[in-house]
Short mmCIF file of C-alpha atoms in Angstrom, two decimals:
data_model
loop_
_atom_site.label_atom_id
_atom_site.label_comp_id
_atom_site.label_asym_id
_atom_site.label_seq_id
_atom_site.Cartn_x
_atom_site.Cartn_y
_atom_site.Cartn_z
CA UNK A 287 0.00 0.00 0.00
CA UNK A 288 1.33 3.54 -1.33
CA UNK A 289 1.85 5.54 2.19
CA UNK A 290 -0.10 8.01 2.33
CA UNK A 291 1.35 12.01 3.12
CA UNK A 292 0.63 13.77 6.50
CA UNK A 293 -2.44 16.15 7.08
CA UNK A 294 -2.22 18.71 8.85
CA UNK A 295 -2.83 17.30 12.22
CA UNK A 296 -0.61 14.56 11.79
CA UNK A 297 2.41 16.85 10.48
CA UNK A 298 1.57 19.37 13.93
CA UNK A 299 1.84 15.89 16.15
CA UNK A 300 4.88 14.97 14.30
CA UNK A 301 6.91 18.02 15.14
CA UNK A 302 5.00 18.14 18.98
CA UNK A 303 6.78 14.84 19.24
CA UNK A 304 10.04 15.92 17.76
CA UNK A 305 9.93 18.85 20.81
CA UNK A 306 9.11 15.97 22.92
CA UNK A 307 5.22 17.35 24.18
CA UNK A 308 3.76 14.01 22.51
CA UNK A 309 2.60 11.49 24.96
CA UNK A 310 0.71 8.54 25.56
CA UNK A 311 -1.27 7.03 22.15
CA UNK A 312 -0.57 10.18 19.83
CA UNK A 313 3.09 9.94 20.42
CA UNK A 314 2.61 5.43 19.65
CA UNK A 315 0.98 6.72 16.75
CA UNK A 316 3.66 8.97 15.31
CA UNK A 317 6.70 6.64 16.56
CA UNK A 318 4.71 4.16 14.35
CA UNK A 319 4.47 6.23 11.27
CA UNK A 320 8.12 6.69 11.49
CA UNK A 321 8.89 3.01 11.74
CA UNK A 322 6.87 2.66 8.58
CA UNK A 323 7.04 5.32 6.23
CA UNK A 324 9.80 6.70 4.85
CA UNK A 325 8.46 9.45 3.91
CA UNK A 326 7.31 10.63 6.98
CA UNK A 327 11.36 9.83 8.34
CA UNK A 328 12.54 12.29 5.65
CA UNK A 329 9.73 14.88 6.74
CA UNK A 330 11.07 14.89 10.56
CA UNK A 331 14.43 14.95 9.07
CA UNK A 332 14.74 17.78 7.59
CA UNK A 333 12.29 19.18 9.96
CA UNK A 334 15.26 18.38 13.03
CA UNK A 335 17.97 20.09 10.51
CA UNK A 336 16.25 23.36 9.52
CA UNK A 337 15.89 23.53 13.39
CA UNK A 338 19.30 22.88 14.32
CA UNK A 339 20.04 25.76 11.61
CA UNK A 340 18.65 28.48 14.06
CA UNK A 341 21.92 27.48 16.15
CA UNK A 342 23.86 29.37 13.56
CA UNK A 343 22.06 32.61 14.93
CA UNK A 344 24.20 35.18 16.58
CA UNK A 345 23.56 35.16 20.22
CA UNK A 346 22.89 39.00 20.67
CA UNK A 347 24.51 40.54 24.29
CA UNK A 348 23.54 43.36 25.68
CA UNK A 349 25.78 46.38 25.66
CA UNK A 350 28.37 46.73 28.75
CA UNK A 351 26.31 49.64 30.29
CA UNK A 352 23.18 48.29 29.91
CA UNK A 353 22.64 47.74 33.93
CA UNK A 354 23.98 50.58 34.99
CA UNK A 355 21.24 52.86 32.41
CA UNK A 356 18.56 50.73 33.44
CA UNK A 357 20.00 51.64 37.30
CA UNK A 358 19.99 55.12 36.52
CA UNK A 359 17.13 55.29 34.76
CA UNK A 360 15.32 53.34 37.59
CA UNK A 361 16.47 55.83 40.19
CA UNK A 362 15.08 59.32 37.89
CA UNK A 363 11.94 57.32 38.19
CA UNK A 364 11.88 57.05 41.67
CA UNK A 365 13.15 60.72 42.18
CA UNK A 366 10.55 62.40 39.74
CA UNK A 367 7.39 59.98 42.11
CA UNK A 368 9.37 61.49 44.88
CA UNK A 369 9.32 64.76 43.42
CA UNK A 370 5.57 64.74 42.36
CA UNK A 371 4.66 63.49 45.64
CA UNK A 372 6.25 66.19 47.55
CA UNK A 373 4.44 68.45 45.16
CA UNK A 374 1.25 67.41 46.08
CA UNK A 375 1.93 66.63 49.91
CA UNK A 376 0.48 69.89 51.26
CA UNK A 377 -2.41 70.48 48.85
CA UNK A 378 -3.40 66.64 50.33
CA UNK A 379 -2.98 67.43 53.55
CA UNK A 380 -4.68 71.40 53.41
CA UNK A 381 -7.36 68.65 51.89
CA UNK A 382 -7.44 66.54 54.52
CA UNK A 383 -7.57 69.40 57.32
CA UNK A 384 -10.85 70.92 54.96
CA UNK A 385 -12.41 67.57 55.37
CA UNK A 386 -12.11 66.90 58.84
CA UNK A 387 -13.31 70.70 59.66
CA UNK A 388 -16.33 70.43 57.54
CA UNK A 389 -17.22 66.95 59.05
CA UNK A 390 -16.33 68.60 62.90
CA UNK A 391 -18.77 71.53 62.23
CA UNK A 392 -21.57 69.23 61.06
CA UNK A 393 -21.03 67.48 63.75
CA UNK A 394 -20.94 70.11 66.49
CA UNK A 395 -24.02 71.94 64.92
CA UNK A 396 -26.10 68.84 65.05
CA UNK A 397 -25.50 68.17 68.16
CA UNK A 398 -26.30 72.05 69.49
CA UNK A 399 -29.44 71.77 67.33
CA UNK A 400 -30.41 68.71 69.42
CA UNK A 401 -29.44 70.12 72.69
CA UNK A 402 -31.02 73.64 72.21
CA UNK A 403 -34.58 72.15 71.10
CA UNK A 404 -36.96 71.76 74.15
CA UNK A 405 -38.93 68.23 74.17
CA UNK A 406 -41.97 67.82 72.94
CA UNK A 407 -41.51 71.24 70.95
CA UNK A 408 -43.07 69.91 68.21
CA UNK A 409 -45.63 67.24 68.49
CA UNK A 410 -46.66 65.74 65.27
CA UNK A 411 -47.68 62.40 66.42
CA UNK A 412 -50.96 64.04 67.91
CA UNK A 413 -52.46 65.53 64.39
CA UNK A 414 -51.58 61.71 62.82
CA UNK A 415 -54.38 60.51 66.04
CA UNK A 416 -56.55 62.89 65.45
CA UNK A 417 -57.03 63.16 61.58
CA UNK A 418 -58.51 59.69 61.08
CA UNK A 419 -61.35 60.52 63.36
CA UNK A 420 -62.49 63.48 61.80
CA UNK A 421 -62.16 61.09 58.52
CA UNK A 422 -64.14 58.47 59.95
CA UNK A 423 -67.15 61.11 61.56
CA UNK A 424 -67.30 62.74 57.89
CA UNK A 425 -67.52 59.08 56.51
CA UNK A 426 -70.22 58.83 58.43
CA UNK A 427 -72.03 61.50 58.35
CA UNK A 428 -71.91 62.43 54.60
CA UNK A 429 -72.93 65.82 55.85
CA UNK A 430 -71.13 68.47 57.66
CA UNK A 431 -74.28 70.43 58.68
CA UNK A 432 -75.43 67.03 60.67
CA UNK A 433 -72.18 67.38 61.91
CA UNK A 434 -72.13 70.98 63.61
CA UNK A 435 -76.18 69.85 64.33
CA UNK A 436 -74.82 66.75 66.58
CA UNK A 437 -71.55 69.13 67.97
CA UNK A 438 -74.75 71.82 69.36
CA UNK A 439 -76.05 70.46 72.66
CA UNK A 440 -79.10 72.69 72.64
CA UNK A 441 -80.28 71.15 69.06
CA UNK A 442 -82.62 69.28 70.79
CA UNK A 443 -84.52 68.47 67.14
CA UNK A 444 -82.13 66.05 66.16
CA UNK A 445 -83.04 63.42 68.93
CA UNK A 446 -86.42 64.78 68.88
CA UNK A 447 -86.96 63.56 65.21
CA UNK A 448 -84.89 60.19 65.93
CA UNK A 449 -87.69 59.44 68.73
CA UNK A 450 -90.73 59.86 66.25
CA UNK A 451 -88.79 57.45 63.88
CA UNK B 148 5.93 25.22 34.94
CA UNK B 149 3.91 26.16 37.89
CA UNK B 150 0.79 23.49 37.88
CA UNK B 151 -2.41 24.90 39.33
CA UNK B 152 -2.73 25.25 42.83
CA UNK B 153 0.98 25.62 43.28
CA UNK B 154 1.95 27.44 46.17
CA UNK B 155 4.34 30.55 46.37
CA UNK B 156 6.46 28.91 48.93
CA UNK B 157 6.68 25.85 46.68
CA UNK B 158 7.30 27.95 44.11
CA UNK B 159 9.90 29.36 45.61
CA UNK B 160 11.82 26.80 46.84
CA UNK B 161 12.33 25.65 43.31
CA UNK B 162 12.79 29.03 41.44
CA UNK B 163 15.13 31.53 43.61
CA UNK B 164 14.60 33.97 41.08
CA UNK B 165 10.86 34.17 42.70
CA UNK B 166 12.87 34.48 45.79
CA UNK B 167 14.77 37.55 44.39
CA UNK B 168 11.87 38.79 43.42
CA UNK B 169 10.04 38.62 46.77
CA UNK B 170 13.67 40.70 47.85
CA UNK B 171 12.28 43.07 45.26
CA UNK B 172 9.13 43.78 46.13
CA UNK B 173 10.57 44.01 49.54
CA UNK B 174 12.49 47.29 48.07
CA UNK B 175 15.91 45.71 47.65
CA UNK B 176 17.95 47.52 45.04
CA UNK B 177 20.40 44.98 45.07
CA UNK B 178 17.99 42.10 44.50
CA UNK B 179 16.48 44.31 41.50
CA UNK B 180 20.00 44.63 39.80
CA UNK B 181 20.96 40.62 40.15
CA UNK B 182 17.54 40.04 38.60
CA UNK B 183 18.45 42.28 35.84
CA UNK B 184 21.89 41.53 35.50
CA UNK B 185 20.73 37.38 35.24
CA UNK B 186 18.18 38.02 32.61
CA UNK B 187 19.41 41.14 30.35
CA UNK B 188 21.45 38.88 27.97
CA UNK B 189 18.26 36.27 27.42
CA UNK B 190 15.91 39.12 27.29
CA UNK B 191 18.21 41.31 24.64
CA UNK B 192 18.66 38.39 22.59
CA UNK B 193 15.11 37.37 22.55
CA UNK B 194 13.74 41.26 21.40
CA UNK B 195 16.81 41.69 19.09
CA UNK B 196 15.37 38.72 17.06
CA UNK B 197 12.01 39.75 17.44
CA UNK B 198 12.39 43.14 16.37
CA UNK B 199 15.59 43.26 14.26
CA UNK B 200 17.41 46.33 16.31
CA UNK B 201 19.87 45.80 18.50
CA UNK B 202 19.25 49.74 20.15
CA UNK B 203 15.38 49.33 19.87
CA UNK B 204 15.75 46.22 21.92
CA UNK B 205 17.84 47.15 24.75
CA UNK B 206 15.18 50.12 24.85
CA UNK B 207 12.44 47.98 24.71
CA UNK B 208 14.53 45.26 27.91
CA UNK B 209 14.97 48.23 29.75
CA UNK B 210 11.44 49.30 29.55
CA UNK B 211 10.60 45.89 30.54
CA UNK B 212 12.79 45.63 33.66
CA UNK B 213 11.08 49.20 34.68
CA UNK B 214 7.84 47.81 34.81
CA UNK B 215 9.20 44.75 36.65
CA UNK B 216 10.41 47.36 39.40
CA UNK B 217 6.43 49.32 39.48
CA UNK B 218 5.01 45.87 39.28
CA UNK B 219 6.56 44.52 42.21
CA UNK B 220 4.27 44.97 44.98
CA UNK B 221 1.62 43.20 42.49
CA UNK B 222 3.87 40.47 41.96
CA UNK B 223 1.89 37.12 43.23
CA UNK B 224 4.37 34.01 42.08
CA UNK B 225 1.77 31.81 40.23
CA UNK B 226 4.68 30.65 37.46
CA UNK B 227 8.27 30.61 37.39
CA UNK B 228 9.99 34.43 37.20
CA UNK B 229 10.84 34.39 33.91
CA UNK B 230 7.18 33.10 32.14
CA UNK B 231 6.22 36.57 33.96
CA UNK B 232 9.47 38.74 32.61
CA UNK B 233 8.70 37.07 29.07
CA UNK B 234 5.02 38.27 28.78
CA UNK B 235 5.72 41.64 29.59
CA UNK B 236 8.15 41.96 26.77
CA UNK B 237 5.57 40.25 24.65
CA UNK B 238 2.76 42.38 25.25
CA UNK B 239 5.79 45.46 25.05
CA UNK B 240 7.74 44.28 21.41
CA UNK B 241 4.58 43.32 20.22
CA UNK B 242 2.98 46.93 20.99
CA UNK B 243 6.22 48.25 19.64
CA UNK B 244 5.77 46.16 16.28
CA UNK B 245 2.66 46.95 15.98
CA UNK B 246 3.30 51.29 16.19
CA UNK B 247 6.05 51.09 13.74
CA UNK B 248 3.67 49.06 11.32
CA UNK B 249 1.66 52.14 11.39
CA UNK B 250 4.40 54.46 11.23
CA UNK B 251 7.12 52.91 9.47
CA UNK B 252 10.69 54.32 9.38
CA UNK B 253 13.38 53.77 6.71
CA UNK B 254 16.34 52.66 8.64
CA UNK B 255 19.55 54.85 8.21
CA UNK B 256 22.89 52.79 7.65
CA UNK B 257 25.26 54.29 9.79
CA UNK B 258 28.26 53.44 7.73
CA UNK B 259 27.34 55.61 4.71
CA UNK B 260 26.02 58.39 7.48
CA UNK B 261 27.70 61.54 9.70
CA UNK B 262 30.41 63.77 8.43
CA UNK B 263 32.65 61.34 7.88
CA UNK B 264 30.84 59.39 5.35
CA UNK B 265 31.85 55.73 5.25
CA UNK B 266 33.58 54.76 8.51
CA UNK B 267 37.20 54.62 7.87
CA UNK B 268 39.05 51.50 7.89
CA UNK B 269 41.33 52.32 10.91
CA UNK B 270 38.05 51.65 12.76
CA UNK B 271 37.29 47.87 11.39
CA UNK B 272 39.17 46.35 13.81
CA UNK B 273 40.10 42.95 12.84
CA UNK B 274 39.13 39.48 14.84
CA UNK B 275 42.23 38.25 15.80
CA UNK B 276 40.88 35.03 15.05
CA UNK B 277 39.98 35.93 11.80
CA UNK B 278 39.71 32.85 9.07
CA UNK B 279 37.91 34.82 6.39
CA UNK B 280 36.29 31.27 4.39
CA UNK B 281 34.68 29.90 7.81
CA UNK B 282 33.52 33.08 8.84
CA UNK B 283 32.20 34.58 5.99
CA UNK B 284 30.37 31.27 5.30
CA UNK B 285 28.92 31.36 8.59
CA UNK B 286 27.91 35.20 8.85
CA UNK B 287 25.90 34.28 5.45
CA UNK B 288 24.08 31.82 6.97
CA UNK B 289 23.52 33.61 9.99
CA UNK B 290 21.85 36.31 7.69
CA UNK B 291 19.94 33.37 5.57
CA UNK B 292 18.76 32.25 8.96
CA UNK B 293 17.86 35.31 10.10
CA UNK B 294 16.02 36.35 7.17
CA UNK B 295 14.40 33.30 7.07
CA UNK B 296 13.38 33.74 10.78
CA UNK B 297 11.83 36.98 9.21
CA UNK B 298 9.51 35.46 7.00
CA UNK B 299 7.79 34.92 9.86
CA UNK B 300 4.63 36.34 11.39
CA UNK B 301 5.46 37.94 15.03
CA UNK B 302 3.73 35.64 16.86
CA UNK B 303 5.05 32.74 15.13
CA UNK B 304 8.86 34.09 15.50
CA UNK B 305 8.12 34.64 18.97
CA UNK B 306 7.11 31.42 19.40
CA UNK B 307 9.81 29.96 17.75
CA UNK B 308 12.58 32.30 19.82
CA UNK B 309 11.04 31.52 23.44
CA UNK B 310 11.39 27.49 22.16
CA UNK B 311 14.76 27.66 20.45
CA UNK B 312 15.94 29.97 22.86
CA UNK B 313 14.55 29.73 25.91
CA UNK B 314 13.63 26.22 25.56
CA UNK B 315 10.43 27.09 27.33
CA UNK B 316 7.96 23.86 26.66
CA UNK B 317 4.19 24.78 24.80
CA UNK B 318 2.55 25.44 28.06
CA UNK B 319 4.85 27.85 29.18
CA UNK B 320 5.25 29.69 25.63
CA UNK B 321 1.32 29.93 25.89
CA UNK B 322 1.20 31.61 29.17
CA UNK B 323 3.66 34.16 27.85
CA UNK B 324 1.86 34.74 24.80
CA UNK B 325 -2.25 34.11 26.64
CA UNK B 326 -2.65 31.27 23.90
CA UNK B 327 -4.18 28.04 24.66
CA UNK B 328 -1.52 24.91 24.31
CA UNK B 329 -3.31 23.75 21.59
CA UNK B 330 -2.90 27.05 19.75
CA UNK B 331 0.97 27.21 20.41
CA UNK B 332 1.11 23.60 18.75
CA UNK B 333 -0.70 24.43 15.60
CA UNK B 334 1.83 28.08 15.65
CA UNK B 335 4.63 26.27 16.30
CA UNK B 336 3.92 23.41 13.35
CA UNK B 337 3.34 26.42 10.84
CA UNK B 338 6.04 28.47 12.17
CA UNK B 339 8.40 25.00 11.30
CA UNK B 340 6.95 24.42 7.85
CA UNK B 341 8.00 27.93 6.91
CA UNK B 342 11.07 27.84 8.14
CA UNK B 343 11.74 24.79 6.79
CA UNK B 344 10.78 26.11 3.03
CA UNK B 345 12.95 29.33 3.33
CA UNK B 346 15.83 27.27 4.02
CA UNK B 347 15.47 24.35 2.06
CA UNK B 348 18.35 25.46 0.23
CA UNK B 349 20.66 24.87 3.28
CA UNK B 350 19.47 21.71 4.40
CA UNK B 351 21.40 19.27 3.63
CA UNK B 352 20.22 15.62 3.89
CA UNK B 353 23.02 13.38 2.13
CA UNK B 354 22.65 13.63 -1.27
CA UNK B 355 18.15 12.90 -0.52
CA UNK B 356 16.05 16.82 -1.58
CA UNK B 357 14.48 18.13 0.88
CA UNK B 358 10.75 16.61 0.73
CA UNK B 359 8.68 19.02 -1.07
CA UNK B 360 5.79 19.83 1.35
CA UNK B 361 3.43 22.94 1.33
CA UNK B 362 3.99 25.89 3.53
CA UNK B 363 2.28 26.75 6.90
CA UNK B 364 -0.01 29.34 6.94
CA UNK B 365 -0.15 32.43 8.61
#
């Protein structure tokens, strides 16, 4: 049987097992391929040796004074936050003070407002008890003339006419 | 690589560059420098690659370390020190790539520059070790390599420089780059199959051609 070329999948698992992440049945799977197919022994050939060809890349150093810039440079950093820090210091703490003397006055005035007001001063509890009677009477009633009628003592007709009913 | 749930006292017994960093965030100068001096090499070769620029690099490391430093109170060790130093110069070079995409500049060869014109041969100074076949033969392939490595999309050549390089495993490439494992695979595959066609001329495989396969995509 003519061996058939990789897909795409099995060309990815072929080169995850030449970086050695293939385990368990995948990696069975390629090691078998390779047994087999020669083909597929060529691919991860030359696969290996373009690799190995990135060797051949200059390793790039960094220049001699490269720590002591990044050093320096660090330590401007550090000056200019102290810098801008010190700059705002006493706008943060004139801040601050505003703060706490605003809270302080509220504070103090409440608590004068509460002292100076004499108990009972204003009662509101007593117009909530009262309003639902009057509510109720003109429920009643349906009339405010019966009303003032029924609030006269000497109206004597009122009762008069209730008798003859 | 840090497996989930990982403590950062386990973490730090097997990484003392987490320990350094804990000196760090501590507001140990020294600590901050070793940490820097370790790395800068790694880091400048990495970006150099990446972005082609030797100066544009060590600007680019040095902005990286910086943020390091105002980072380091934020620092919480979930993966080893340098996943964490790697995917801040991702998310910087690839920032950087992305700006000069939008505003590219023509690069100015600074042998044919200044008053001076070309730099004058007094100033070539010879490699006492100098064999000018070998050498020559292996700067051009150098250059082959590295254009090759520029056929590349940036995330691919990333890729490829934090595996080559840094012989960080998928997992940990896909953590510095917030890909899923699965992702890094599949970039990794395509990032080999063009590789592997740019330089097809310079493989050599004892007297066999190199198997004619398509390209990876994008």
């Amino acid at each position: 049987m003519k061996p058939q070329p990789l897909n795409e999948k099995e060309r990815e698992n072929l080169i995850a097992y030449l970086d050695g992440e293939l385990t368990g049945k995948a990696a069975r799977q390629v090691e078998a391929k390779l047994a087999t197919d020669p083909s597929v022994r060529r691919e991860a050939e030359s696969l290996r040796k373009a690799w190995e060809l990135l060797d051949y890349l200059p390793k790039v150093q960094a220049s001699a004074e490269f720590t002591t810039k990044t050093m320096d440079r660090l330590a401007v950093q550090k000056s200019a936050a102290t810098k801008s820090w010190l700059r705002w210091k006493p706008w943060v703490w004139a801040g601050g003070w505003a703060a706490a003397m605003l809270f302080l006055s509220f504070v103090g005035y409440s608590s004068m407002v509460r002292f100076l007001t004499p108990p009972n001063a204003n009662p509101p509890q007593l117009v909530q008890e009262t309003k639902p009677l009057e509510l109720h009477a003109l429920d009643v009633s349906d009339d405010i003339d019966f009303l003032h009628r029924l609030a006269n003592p000497d109206d004597m007709e009122l009762f008069l006419k209730d008798n003859r009913m | 690589m840090a497996t989930i749930g990982e403590t950062t006292g386990q973490l730090s017994l097997r990484d003392p560059d987490v320990r350094l960093m804990a000196r760090v965030r501590e507001d140990d100068p020294s600590a901050f420098q070793e940490l820097v001096e370790k790395y800068h090499h790694r880091l400048i070769n990495v970006l150099c690659h990446l972005v082609g620029n030797q100066e544009e690099a060590e600007d680019l490391a040095q902005e990286v370390f910086l943020r390091v430093y105002r980072s380091r109170k934020k620092y919480r060790a979930r993966a080893k020190f340098s996943t964490w130093l790697f995917t801040i110069a991702n998310n910087l070079a690839l920032n950087s790539l992305r700006q000069r995409k939008r505003k590219p500049v023509v690069p100015l060869n600074v042998r044919d520059s200044g008053p001076l014109g070309p730099r004058p041969a007094e100033q070539l100074v010879r490699d006492p070790d100098y064999h000018p076949g070998g050498r020559l033969a292996r700067e051009e392939l150098a250059d082959v390599i590295q254009r090759a490595l520029d056929t590349l999309n940036e995330r691919q050549r990333l890729a490829v420089l934090l595996n080559k390089f840094e012989e960080m495993n998928y997992a940990e490439i896909a953590k510095v780059m917030n890909l899923s494992t699965k992702a890094i695979k599949s970039l990794l595959s395509r990032a080999r199959m063009n590789l592997r066609a740019a330089l097809k001329d310079y493989i050599f495989m004892d007297g066999e051609i190199v198997p004619d396969v398509p390209e990876g995509q994008d």
